[in-house]
């Protein structure tokens, strides 16, 4: 029998490597190298004793087959104890959110006190495979016993066998690429090209400002082996509306509105956070940065609502915790595409959408832009799929501290597979709460639920927690 | 069954269901002076582009009717007279239909070929004007764009189409015995090249948007949208309009050009097509192919070839004249009348005339995973209805489930569905050996062995486990439903649902009601059938119902013909010569000789000597020797994998020799043999109407054509009697009656029609 604890769960700190455009300075690395960098950075910054880390959970989307449990490889390489179990999770663009909520679950279930969560994505190199026919022949070749058998197998190889299999560009269930889906989404909400370009430009300008003002303090420097030290993101490029307006649509041609400039780019990067029970953090003398309070996962139709998760999930998590949009001081939404963000904002502002698609009486309401992604977002900072979630949560904590806010919300939409392989949409939310009485730390509380079933399971846990608490 | 092929042609009429949506009825129309309230079409000027919206207020689909044409002409004159208008967009406000074709009633109302020719010429003139429009006109296509609608679109300067499932382009006129009569035969060859144009016009096939883009039929594709600030349908139309306006503007200011760089293949093809010798070869080849497939029974395809040829060889003026004259002539042919009758009949048989059932069938169970049972399961899961497939053995169940999977996987291979859709569809199927879950079933369809005792056992077992509201449907091809229902505790819930093999290909469903079947049960069975995509006839109970009875009469004659020394190949040639898609002998092999023997014996017993003719022993001996038809590898023919040319089974030749009959020379000429076969079929049909088994001639025609492959060019047995003349038919039958006796006695209703030439089955 489990004993569920009603612990406050806290974010002690979070770090990330600089996010770089794929094919630039990180290009010769492997995914676990970057993961190692983030984990080592976390160790250095927090000074947490390695032996007290109970578990490590790491996210990745495009797996390198040589390091299929990338969590373990990265952790060992980073100098964590070989006695600390590590496992890898994957849930498209919210893989590290999944890592964090899994950590919350382990702590809430009384399994752990100290968990490291994070994620890495490495798009400079992706697994390109032999064709299925070729693989089959090669595997049979392994089993062939005689020279004759081998020769006949080799003889069966045709030109067609040699065609490589690239990671699919189309998503599995609907055969549509994510950019294409974003373009249709933008059209469905009447989002114009100009609105998208303006939003993208805003993201780049805010990111540049944050970078210049030194606000992106979650970045730890990364020494590329044998090369220079990288200490800043390289995708931030505030240009002009004129420049952006020149680009041709990238997915829907010729009349589409999503372009390379208003989409997030392929990125290499890794992130990590240290999560503890409040009790443990305080006992170790930490000043946690935020409480992780609650989370929700939702999923919708992968065809037409692939990227609308934030609209569905935001009101859910607010209502669950008895808050309203006005109570929130900091919003951090993952920016997959400018069109997707603007579409979500329009959806949140639409009574029609609320009534016809969400079964609500009235619209969700729009987050005020002065609280929204004010330090840039995935469009400008970059989007290494499985690393983005931790960046969002750490940023909320830092912004709450900096701006003196109390609550923050994180939302991200995700596909099922990879950037090119959207499947289901999940939105993930974190709520931050600054009311931390001991010390000036701000706490982010993060809860996700995955689909209906998981929601039930989670609710059960929560009620049990409360009853246990009452008992005490 | 190969019979599917010709019948399948008819399946492709566009009869998709359109969601009822007001479209843009609420659009604010106030500002523009151009908005005289017209009924069928209106326009507004947006940013220098006239957006012409078509919306027939009286129908779910837009058709090219006289009033629409008149309003369209007015609008175009206004637009062309307005120097502020730089371009135009033609769009429909209906989500499922751009223009579904010309108004058939317009043709029906004409008394002479000349009148129809005039109609065609008016259409040609209007589209010529559009083609020569001083400003670019963009056709923005969402939904069906067929026949006259397509001819309208291809006269425009630019075409956009949505990738919606409902968007189809095509020239289905040939399936109505007509030709594209408003410039289609002239424009399509120039636009697509001669071979592609022939393919499109001669098959009448529906072309999906992606293919249309590849062929050069449309210039640009637009994705359908999901829900946003409006419903997906409205959002999609609005998006299409926005993109179309942009295209019109770009065409007007030359940012966008219609001319496309021709690829090497295209250039080569053009060069080859420039040679008169090559073109002549193509005309000959296509004519030969058409003659091979139609046996010369359908005049329309030949006229299409003629029009194309005239246009290319003698110029568009001559071609257009040929087009309009031939269009007029074709409209008056019996073949066109027959095919148009089938079209209307088919539309009528896709409606539920029994009202909405009290409850929807959400859980269905099929008993027996044989060919039929698995087929029924496949068409059911295909529509996302939870389906249990139950069999008594693991082997049978496995085979059945494999059949369903193969059916769906074949669709995947053809790219009609994705592998993901295949898998989610399969997830609706549960295969099992027991009655688990039957307590949730809303309907059970049994497709077990055709034996009354087995059926009784099954009905008792099932009734013990199903809930009170559950309907028990029996898929039998000959056993009277009331005899099966005799074992039921609640005969009002028992009904016959006679599917045709292969179920996923054959469109017909024959529903059989007994005098005890409740109306709600019938309504429910029809609703399920419609959901499965079937064309439905509802008939009364009796031995062989309607379809099996007619077929049995004809097969009895076919066996006699064989016994008289006409070989299977000759028999097939004769039946195909009538227009049957499959010959008599091949059909028997497809149905199964054992089934045929069973039915022949049962009906012979029930209905007496009228079902005589061929000796049932011929069939029974064949079954004894294992010649059960295609399924056993041997029937009238020997079926070998990979061998294209069917060989006659020598074993059957021996049997036929043993049962040899002496032919009567006076009624054994080729034509007489054909009419012997046909008249027995037709007489039995008319008798079914006379006896009240059939509710009306329309369902009789539809059942015969879609279920049994009765020649579509004849339009069904009742249409045939009307066009051939009941008196002439009766005369022939009397001649055969003298030789063979009562098998050829015309029934009373047929005699009545023969006496009074004013009596007709179809008005």
Coordinates of C-alpha atoms in Angstrom, one line a residue, chain B residues 29-557:
Chain B
X29 CA -25.4 42.3 -48.5
X30 CA -26.4 45.8 -48.0
X31 CA -23.6 47.9 -49.3
X32 CA -23.2 46.9 -52.8
X33 CA -25.6 48.3 -55.4
X34 CA -24.8 45.2 -57.5
X35 CA -26.9 43.2 -55.2
X36 CA -30.2 43.0 -56.8
X37 CA -31.7 40.1 -54.9
X38 CA -31.6 37.2 -57.3
X39 CA -32.7 33.8 -56.4
X40 CA -30.0 31.4 -57.7
X41 CA -26.9 33.5 -57.8
X42 CA -25.8 36.8 -56.4
X43 CA -22.6 38.8 -56.4
X44 CA -20.7 41.4 -54.4
X45 CA -17.6 43.3 -55.3
X46 CA -14.7 42.8 -53.0
X47 CA -11.5 44.7 -53.6
X48 CA -12.3 45.0 -57.3
X49 CA -13.2 41.4 -57.7
X50 CA -16.8 40.3 -58.3
X51 CA -17.6 37.3 -56.1
X52 CA -20.4 35.4 -57.7
X53 CA -22.1 33.1 -55.2
X54 CA -24.4 30.3 -56.5
X55 CA -27.0 28.9 -54.1
X56 CA -30.1 27.1 -55.4
X57 CA -32.7 27.8 -52.7
X58 CA -34.8 24.7 -53.6
X59 CA -32.2 22.0 -53.5
X60 CA -29.3 20.6 -51.5
X61 CA -27.2 20.7 -54.6
X62 CA -26.8 23.4 -57.3
X63 CA -27.8 22.4 -60.8
X64 CA -27.3 24.2 -64.0
X65 CA -30.9 25.1 -64.5
X66 CA -32.6 27.6 -66.9
X67 CA -33.2 30.2 -64.2
X68 CA -29.6 29.9 -62.9
X69 CA -28.3 30.3 -66.4
X70 CA -30.5 33.4 -67.0
X71 CA -29.3 35.0 -63.7
X72 CA -25.7 34.1 -64.4
X73 CA -25.9 35.8 -67.8
X74 CA -27.3 38.9 -66.3
X75 CA -24.7 39.0 -63.6
X76 CA -21.9 38.5 -66.1
X77 CA -23.2 41.3 -68.4
X78 CA -23.3 43.6 -65.4
X79 CA -19.7 42.7 -64.3
X80 CA -18.3 43.1 -67.8
X81 CA -20.0 46.4 -68.0
X82 CA -18.4 47.6 -64.8
X83 CA -15.0 49.0 -65.4
X84 CA -14.2 48.8 -61.6
X85 CA -14.3 45.0 -61.7
X86 CA -10.9 43.6 -62.5
X87 CA -11.7 39.9 -62.0
X88 CA -14.4 37.5 -60.9
X89 CA -14.7 34.5 -58.6
X90 CA -17.4 31.9 -59.1
X91 CA -18.2 30.0 -55.9
X92 CA -21.0 28.1 -54.4
X93 CA -22.4 28.9 -51.0
X94 CA -23.4 25.2 -50.5
X95 CA -20.7 23.2 -48.6
X96 CA -21.1 20.0 -50.6
X97 CA -21.8 21.2 -54.1
X98 CA -20.2 23.5 -56.5
X99 CA -22.5 22.6 -59.4
X100 CA -23.5 19.0 -59.5
X101 CA -24.5 19.0 -63.2
X102 CA -27.1 20.1 -65.6
X103 CA -30.7 20.0 -64.4
X104 CA -31.9 16.6 -65.8
X105 CA -35.5 17.7 -65.7
X106 CA -34.6 20.3 -68.3
X107 CA -33.7 17.5 -70.7
X108 CA -36.6 15.3 -69.6
X109 CA -39.1 18.1 -70.4
X110 CA -37.9 18.3 -74.1
X111 CA -40.1 16.6 -76.7
X112 CA -37.6 16.4 -79.5
X113 CA -33.9 16.0 -80.2
X114 CA -33.9 19.5 -81.7
X115 CA -35.1 21.0 -78.4
X116 CA -32.3 19.3 -76.6
X117 CA -29.8 20.5 -79.2
X118 CA -31.0 24.0 -78.6
X119 CA -30.4 23.6 -74.9
X120 CA -26.9 22.4 -75.6
X121 CA -26.2 25.3 -77.9
X122 CA -27.3 27.8 -75.3
X123 CA -24.9 26.3 -72.9
X124 CA -22.1 26.4 -75.4
X125 CA -22.7 30.0 -76.1
X126 CA -22.7 31.0 -72.5
X127 CA -19.5 29.2 -71.8
X128 CA -17.8 30.5 -75.0
X129 CA -18.5 34.0 -73.6
X130 CA -17.0 33.1 -70.3
X131 CA -13.9 31.7 -72.0
X132 CA -13.5 34.9 -73.9
X133 CA -14.1 37.0 -70.8
X134 CA -12.1 40.3 -70.8
X135 CA -11.4 39.9 -67.1
X136 CA -10.1 36.7 -65.4
X137 CA -12.8 34.4 -63.9
X138 CA -11.7 32.1 -61.2
X139 CA -13.8 29.0 -60.5
X140 CA -13.5 28.2 -56.8
X141 CA -14.6 24.6 -56.5
X142 CA -15.7 23.0 -53.2
X143 CA -18.0 19.9 -53.4
X144 CA -19.3 18.2 -56.5
X145 CA -18.3 19.8 -59.8
X146 CA -19.8 17.4 -62.3
X147 CA -21.2 17.4 -65.8
X148 CA -22.4 20.9 -66.8
X149 CA -20.8 22.2 -63.6
X150 CA -17.4 21.0 -64.8
X151 CA -18.0 22.4 -68.2
X152 CA -18.7 25.7 -66.6
X153 CA -15.5 25.5 -64.6
X154 CA -13.3 24.6 -67.5
X155 CA -14.6 27.6 -69.4
X156 CA -13.2 29.8 -66.7
X157 CA -9.6 31.2 -66.8
X158 CA -8.5 29.6 -63.5
X159 CA -9.7 26.8 -61.3
X160 CA -9.1 26.3 -57.6
X161 CA -10.4 23.3 -55.7
X162 CA -10.6 22.3 -52.1
X163 CA -9.1 19.0 -51.0
X164 CA -12.4 18.2 -49.2
X165 CA -13.7 14.7 -49.4
X166 CA -16.8 16.0 -51.0
X167 CA -14.9 17.7 -53.9
X168 CA -15.1 15.6 -57.0
X169 CA -14.8 16.6 -60.6
X170 CA -16.0 14.6 -63.5
X171 CA -18.1 14.2 -66.6
X172 CA -20.6 11.5 -65.7
X173 CA -22.8 12.2 -68.7
X174 CA -21.8 8.9 -70.4
X175 CA -23.3 7.0 -67.5
X176 CA -26.6 8.7 -68.3
X177 CA -26.3 7.8 -72.0
X178 CA -25.3 11.4 -72.8
X179 CA -22.2 13.3 -73.6
X180 CA -20.8 16.5 -72.2
X181 CA -22.9 18.8 -74.2
X182 CA -21.8 22.3 -73.3
X183 CA -18.3 22.4 -74.8
X184 CA -16.8 19.6 -72.8
X185 CA -15.9 17.4 -75.7
X186 CA -14.1 20.4 -77.3
X187 CA -12.3 21.9 -74.3
X188 CA -11.2 18.8 -72.4
X189 CA -9.0 17.3 -75.2
X190 CA -7.2 20.6 -75.5
X191 CA -6.8 21.0 -71.8
X192 CA -5.8 17.4 -70.8
X193 CA -4.6 15.9 -74.1
X194 CA -6.6 13.4 -76.1
X195 CA -6.0 10.2 -74.1
X196 CA -6.8 11.7 -70.7
X197 CA -9.9 13.5 -72.0
X198 CA -11.1 10.2 -73.5
X199 CA -10.5 8.4 -70.3
X200 CA -12.4 11.0 -68.3
X201 CA -15.4 11.3 -70.7
X202 CA -15.7 7.6 -71.6
X203 CA -15.6 6.3 -68.1
X204 CA -17.4 9.2 -66.4
X205 CA -15.2 8.5 -63.4
X206 CA -15.1 10.9 -60.5
X207 CA -11.7 12.6 -60.2
X208 CA -10.4 13.6 -56.8
X209 CA -8.8 16.9 -56.3
X210 CA -5.2 15.7 -56.1
X211 CA -5.6 13.8 -59.4
X212 CA -7.3 16.8 -61.0
X213 CA -4.3 18.9 -60.1
X214 CA -1.9 16.4 -61.6
X215 CA -3.9 16.1 -64.8
X216 CA -4.1 19.9 -65.2
X217 CA -7.8 20.0 -64.6
X218 CA -7.4 22.5 -61.8
X219 CA -4.5 24.9 -61.2
X220 CA -4.4 25.2 -57.4
X221 CA -5.6 23.2 -54.4
X222 CA -6.9 24.6 -51.1
X223 CA -7.0 22.5 -47.8
X224 CA -10.3 22.2 -46.0
X225 CA -10.2 23.8 -42.5
X226 CA -11.2 22.5 -39.2
X227 CA -13.4 24.5 -36.7
X228 CA -12.1 27.9 -35.9
X229 CA -14.3 30.9 -35.5
X230 CA -16.9 29.2 -37.6
X231 CA -18.0 25.7 -38.5
X232 CA -15.5 23.8 -40.7
X233 CA -17.8 24.0 -43.7
X234 CA -18.2 27.8 -43.5
X235 CA -14.6 28.4 -42.7
X236 CA -13.5 26.3 -45.6
X237 CA -15.8 28.2 -48.1
X238 CA -14.6 31.5 -46.8
X239 CA -11.0 30.5 -47.0
X240 CA -11.5 29.3 -50.5
X241 CA -13.1 32.6 -51.4
X242 CA -10.2 34.6 -49.9
X243 CA -7.6 32.5 -51.8
X244 CA -9.7 32.8 -55.0
X245 CA -10.0 36.6 -54.8
X246 CA -6.3 36.8 -54.3
X247 CA -5.8 34.6 -57.4
X248 CA -8.2 36.7 -59.4
X249 CA -6.3 39.9 -58.4
X250 CA -3.0 38.3 -59.3
X251 CA -4.3 37.1 -62.6
X252 CA -5.6 40.6 -63.4
X253 CA -2.3 42.3 -62.6
X254 CA -0.3 39.6 -64.3
X255 CA 1.4 38.4 -61.2
X256 CA 0.0 35.0 -61.8
X257 CA 0.1 33.4 -65.2
X258 CA -2.1 30.5 -66.3
X259 CA 0.5 29.2 -68.8
X260 CA 2.6 26.4 -67.4
X261 CA 5.9 25.3 -68.6
X262 CA 5.3 22.0 -70.3
X263 CA 7.5 19.1 -69.2
X264 CA 9.4 17.0 -71.6
X265 CA 6.9 14.2 -71.5
X266 CA 4.1 16.7 -72.3
X267 CA 6.1 18.2 -75.1
X268 CA 6.8 14.8 -76.6
X269 CA 3.1 13.8 -76.2
X270 CA 2.0 17.0 -78.0
X271 CA 4.5 16.3 -80.8
X272 CA 3.2 12.8 -81.2
X273 CA -0.4 13.9 -81.1
X274 CA 0.4 16.4 -83.8
X275 CA 0.7 13.6 -86.3
X276 CA -2.6 12.9 -87.9
X277 CA -1.6 9.2 -88.4
X278 CA -1.1 8.8 -84.6
X279 CA -4.4 10.5 -83.8
X280 CA -6.2 8.2 -86.2
X281 CA -4.7 5.2 -84.5
X282 CA -5.9 6.5 -81.2
X283 CA -9.5 7.1 -82.4
X284 CA -9.5 3.5 -83.8
X285 CA -8.0 2.0 -80.7
X286 CA -10.5 3.8 -78.4
X287 CA -13.4 2.9 -80.6
X288 CA -12.3 -0.7 -80.6
X289 CA -12.0 -0.8 -76.9
X290 CA -15.4 0.8 -76.4
X291 CA -17.0 -1.7 -78.8
X292 CA -15.4 -4.5 -76.8
X293 CA -16.7 -3.3 -73.5
X294 CA -20.1 -2.2 -74.6
X295 CA -20.8 -4.7 -77.3
X296 CA -22.2 -1.7 -79.2
X297 CA -25.1 -1.6 -76.8
X298 CA -24.4 2.0 -75.6
X299 CA -24.3 4.7 -78.3
X300 CA -23.0 7.6 -76.1
X301 CA -19.3 6.6 -75.9
X302 CA -19.1 6.3 -79.7
X303 CA -20.7 9.7 -80.1
X304 CA -18.2 11.2 -77.6
X305 CA -15.3 9.8 -79.7
X306 CA -17.0 11.3 -82.8
X307 CA -17.4 14.8 -81.3
X308 CA -13.8 14.9 -80.1
X309 CA -12.5 13.7 -83.5
X310 CA -14.6 16.3 -85.3
X311 CA -13.4 19.1 -83.1
X312 CA -9.8 18.2 -83.5
X313 CA -9.8 17.3 -87.2
X314 CA -12.3 19.9 -88.5
X315 CA -12.1 22.7 -86.0
X316 CA -14.1 23.8 -83.0
X317 CA -17.1 25.1 -84.9
X318 CA -17.7 21.8 -86.5
X319 CA -16.9 20.0 -83.3
X320 CA -19.4 22.1 -81.3
X321 CA -22.1 21.5 -83.8
X322 CA -21.5 17.8 -83.7
X323 CA -21.6 18.0 -79.9
X324 CA -24.9 19.7 -79.7
X325 CA -26.6 17.6 -82.4
X326 CA -25.3 14.4 -80.9
X327 CA -26.4 15.5 -77.5
X328 CA -29.9 16.1 -78.8
X329 CA -30.0 12.7 -80.5
X330 CA -28.6 10.8 -77.5
X331 CA -31.1 12.4 -75.1
X332 CA -33.9 10.7 -77.1
X333 CA -32.4 7.2 -77.2
X334 CA -33.9 4.4 -75.2
X335 CA -30.5 3.7 -73.6
X336 CA -30.3 7.2 -72.2
X337 CA -33.8 7.0 -71.0
X338 CA -33.0 3.7 -69.3
X339 CA -29.8 5.0 -67.7
X340 CA -31.5 8.2 -66.5
X341 CA -34.3 6.1 -65.1
X342 CA -31.7 4.1 -63.1
X343 CA -30.1 7.2 -61.9
X344 CA -33.4 8.5 -60.5
X345 CA -34.3 5.1 -59.2
X346 CA -31.1 4.8 -57.4
X347 CA -31.6 8.2 -55.8
X348 CA -35.0 7.0 -54.7
X349 CA -33.6 3.8 -53.2
X350 CA -31.1 5.7 -51.1
X351 CA -33.9 7.1 -48.9
X352 CA -35.6 5.6 -45.9
X353 CA -39.3 5.6 -46.6
X354 CA -40.1 4.0 -43.2
X355 CA -39.2 7.0 -41.0
X356 CA -36.5 7.1 -38.4
X357 CA -36.1 4.0 -36.3
X358 CA -36.8 4.3 -32.6
X359 CA -33.2 3.7 -31.8
X360 CA -29.9 3.8 -33.7
X361 CA -28.0 0.6 -34.3
X362 CA -24.8 1.2 -32.4
X363 CA -23.8 -2.4 -31.7
X364 CA -24.2 -5.0 -34.4
X365 CA -23.4 -8.7 -34.3
X366 CA -22.9 -10.9 -37.3
X367 CA -23.3 -14.6 -37.0
X368 CA -21.2 -16.7 -39.4
X369 CA -17.8 -15.4 -40.6
X370 CA -18.1 -16.8 -44.1
X371 CA -17.9 -14.8 -47.3
X372 CA -21.2 -13.1 -46.6
X373 CA -20.8 -12.6 -42.9
X374 CA -17.4 -11.1 -43.1
X375 CA -18.5 -8.9 -46.0
X376 CA -21.4 -7.6 -43.9
X377 CA -19.0 -7.0 -41.0
X378 CA -16.6 -5.1 -43.3
X379 CA -19.2 -2.7 -44.6
X380 CA -20.4 -2.1 -41.1
X381 CA -17.1 -1.4 -39.3
X382 CA -16.3 0.8 -42.3
X383 CA -19.0 3.2 -41.0
X384 CA -17.6 3.1 -37.4
X385 CA -20.3 0.8 -36.0
X386 CA -19.1 -1.6 -33.3
X387 CA -19.4 -5.1 -34.8
X388 CA -19.1 -8.5 -33.3
X389 CA -18.2 -11.2 -35.8
X390 CA -19.1 -14.6 -34.4
X391 CA -18.3 -18.0 -35.8
X392 CA -18.3 -21.5 -34.4
X393 CA -14.7 -22.4 -35.3
X394 CA -11.4 -20.7 -34.9
X395 CA -10.6 -21.5 -38.6
X396 CA -13.8 -19.9 -39.8
X397 CA -13.4 -16.9 -37.6
X398 CA -9.8 -16.4 -38.7
X399 CA -10.6 -16.6 -42.3
X400 CA -13.5 -14.1 -41.8
X401 CA -11.3 -11.6 -40.0
X402 CA -8.6 -11.9 -42.6
X403 CA -11.2 -11.1 -45.2
X404 CA -12.2 -7.9 -43.5
X405 CA -8.6 -6.9 -43.0
X406 CA -7.8 -7.7 -46.7
X407 CA -10.7 -5.6 -47.8
X408 CA -9.5 -2.6 -45.8
X409 CA -5.8 -3.2 -46.6
X410 CA -6.6 -3.3 -50.3
X411 CA -8.1 0.2 -49.9
X412 CA -4.9 1.2 -48.1
X413 CA -2.8 0.0 -51.0
X414 CA -4.9 2.0 -53.4
X415 CA -4.4 5.0 -51.1
X416 CA -8.1 5.4 -50.6
X417 CA -7.5 5.3 -46.8
X418 CA -4.4 5.5 -44.7
X419 CA -3.0 2.6 -42.7
X420 CA -4.0 4.5 -39.6
X421 CA -7.6 4.7 -40.8
X422 CA -7.5 1.0 -41.7
X423 CA -6.4 0.2 -38.1
X424 CA -8.9 2.4 -36.4
X425 CA -11.6 0.8 -38.6
X426 CA -10.4 -2.7 -37.7
X427 CA -10.7 -1.7 -34.1
X428 CA -14.5 -1.6 -34.4
X429 CA -14.4 -5.4 -35.1
X430 CA -14.5 -8.0 -32.4
X431 CA -14.1 -11.6 -33.5
X432 CA -15.4 -14.3 -31.1
X433 CA -16.7 -17.8 -30.8
X434 CA -19.3 -17.2 -28.0
X435 CA -22.2 -14.9 -27.4
X436 CA -20.3 -12.5 -25.1
X437 CA -21.6 -8.9 -25.6
X438 CA -24.7 -10.0 -27.4
X439 CA -26.7 -8.5 -24.5
X440 CA -25.6 -5.1 -25.9
X441 CA -26.5 -5.8 -29.5
X442 CA -29.0 -3.6 -31.3
X443 CA -29.2 -5.9 -34.3
X444 CA -28.0 -9.3 -35.1
X445 CA -27.5 -10.4 -38.7
X446 CA -27.2 -14.1 -39.2
X447 CA -25.3 -15.4 -42.2
X448 CA -25.0 -19.0 -41.3
X449 CA -25.5 -22.0 -43.5
X450 CA -28.7 -22.0 -45.7
X451 CA -30.6 -24.7 -43.9
X452 CA -33.9 -24.1 -42.1
X453 CA -32.9 -26.2 -39.1
X454 CA -29.6 -24.5 -38.6
X455 CA -31.4 -21.1 -38.9
X456 CA -34.0 -22.2 -36.3
X457 CA -31.3 -23.4 -33.9
X458 CA -29.5 -20.1 -34.3
X459 CA -32.5 -17.9 -33.8
X460 CA -33.4 -19.7 -30.6
X461 CA -29.8 -19.4 -29.2
X462 CA -29.6 -15.8 -30.1
X463 CA -33.0 -14.8 -28.7
X464 CA -31.9 -16.2 -25.4
X465 CA -29.0 -13.7 -25.1
X466 CA -30.1 -10.5 -26.9
X467 CA -32.0 -7.6 -25.3
X468 CA -35.7 -7.2 -26.1
X469 CA -35.2 -4.3 -28.5
X470 CA -32.7 -6.2 -30.6
X471 CA -33.6 -6.9 -34.2
X472 CA -32.9 -10.3 -35.7
X473 CA -32.1 -10.1 -39.4
X474 CA -31.5 -13.1 -41.6
X475 CA -29.3 -13.0 -44.6
X476 CA -30.7 -15.7 -46.8
X477 CA -31.0 -15.8 -50.5
X478 CA -34.0 -18.1 -50.8
X479 CA -35.5 -19.4 -47.6
X480 CA -38.9 -17.7 -46.8
X481 CA -38.5 -15.4 -43.9
X482 CA -41.7 -16.4 -42.2
X483 CA -40.5 -20.0 -42.1
X484 CA -37.3 -18.8 -40.4
X485 CA -39.4 -16.5 -38.1
X486 CA -41.5 -19.4 -37.1
X487 CA -38.9 -20.3 -34.5
X488 CA -38.9 -16.8 -33.1
X489 CA -40.6 -15.6 -29.9
X490 CA -41.0 -12.2 -31.4
X491 CA -41.6 -12.3 -35.1
X492 CA -42.1 -8.6 -35.3
X493 CA -38.4 -8.2 -34.8
X494 CA -37.4 -10.6 -37.5
X495 CA -36.6 -9.4 -41.0
X496 CA -34.7 -10.5 -44.1
X497 CA -31.6 -8.7 -45.3
X498 CA -30.4 -10.2 -48.5
X499 CA -26.9 -9.0 -49.3
X500 CA -25.1 -9.8 -52.5
X501 CA -21.6 -11.2 -52.9
X502 CA -19.0 -9.7 -52.6
X503 CA -20.8 -7.5 -50.1
X504 CA -18.2 -4.7 -50.1
X505 CA -18.6 -4.3 -53.9
X506 CA -22.2 -5.1 -54.7
X507 CA -24.4 -2.1 -54.0
X508 CA -27.8 -3.7 -53.6
X509 CA -29.5 -4.8 -50.4
X510 CA -32.8 -6.6 -50.7
X511 CA -34.8 -6.2 -47.5
X512 CA -37.6 -8.7 -47.0
X513 CA -40.5 -8.1 -44.6
X514 CA -43.1 -10.6 -43.5
X515 CA -46.6 -9.6 -42.6
X516 CA -45.5 -9.7 -38.9
X517 CA -42.4 -7.5 -39.3
X518 CA -43.0 -4.2 -37.5
X519 CA -42.5 -0.9 -39.3
X520 CA -39.8 0.1 -36.9
X521 CA -37.9 -3.1 -37.6
X522 CA -38.0 -2.3 -41.3
X523 CA -37.0 1.3 -40.7
X524 CA -34.1 0.1 -38.6
X525 CA -32.9 -2.4 -41.2
X526 CA -33.2 0.3 -44.0
X527 CA -31.2 2.7 -41.8
X528 CA -28.4 0.2 -41.3
X529 CA -28.3 -0.7 -45.0
X530 CA -28.1 3.0 -45.9
X531 CA -25.3 3.5 -43.4
X532 CA -23.5 0.6 -45.1
X533 CA -23.8 2.5 -48.3
X534 CA -26.4 0.2 -49.9
X535 CA -29.1 0.9 -52.4
X536 CA -32.1 -0.7 -50.9
X537 CA -35.2 -2.3 -52.2
X538 CA -37.9 -3.5 -49.7
X539 CA -39.9 -6.5 -50.9
X540 CA -42.5 -8.9 -49.6
X541 CA -41.8 -12.4 -48.4
X542 CA -42.0 -15.5 -50.6
X543 CA -39.8 -18.2 -52.1
X544 CA -36.8 -16.5 -53.5
X545 CA -38.3 -13.0 -52.7
X546 CA -37.7 -10.9 -55.8
X547 CA -34.1 -11.2 -57.0
X548 CA -33.4 -14.8 -56.4
X549 CA -36.7 -15.7 -58.0
X550 CA -36.0 -13.8 -61.2
X551 CA -32.5 -15.1 -61.4
X552 CA -33.6 -18.7 -60.8
X553 CA -36.0 -18.5 -63.7
X554 CA -33.3 -17.3 -66.0
X555 CA -30.8 -19.9 -64.7
X556 CA -33.3 -22.7 -65.3
X557 CA -33.4 -21.6 -68.9

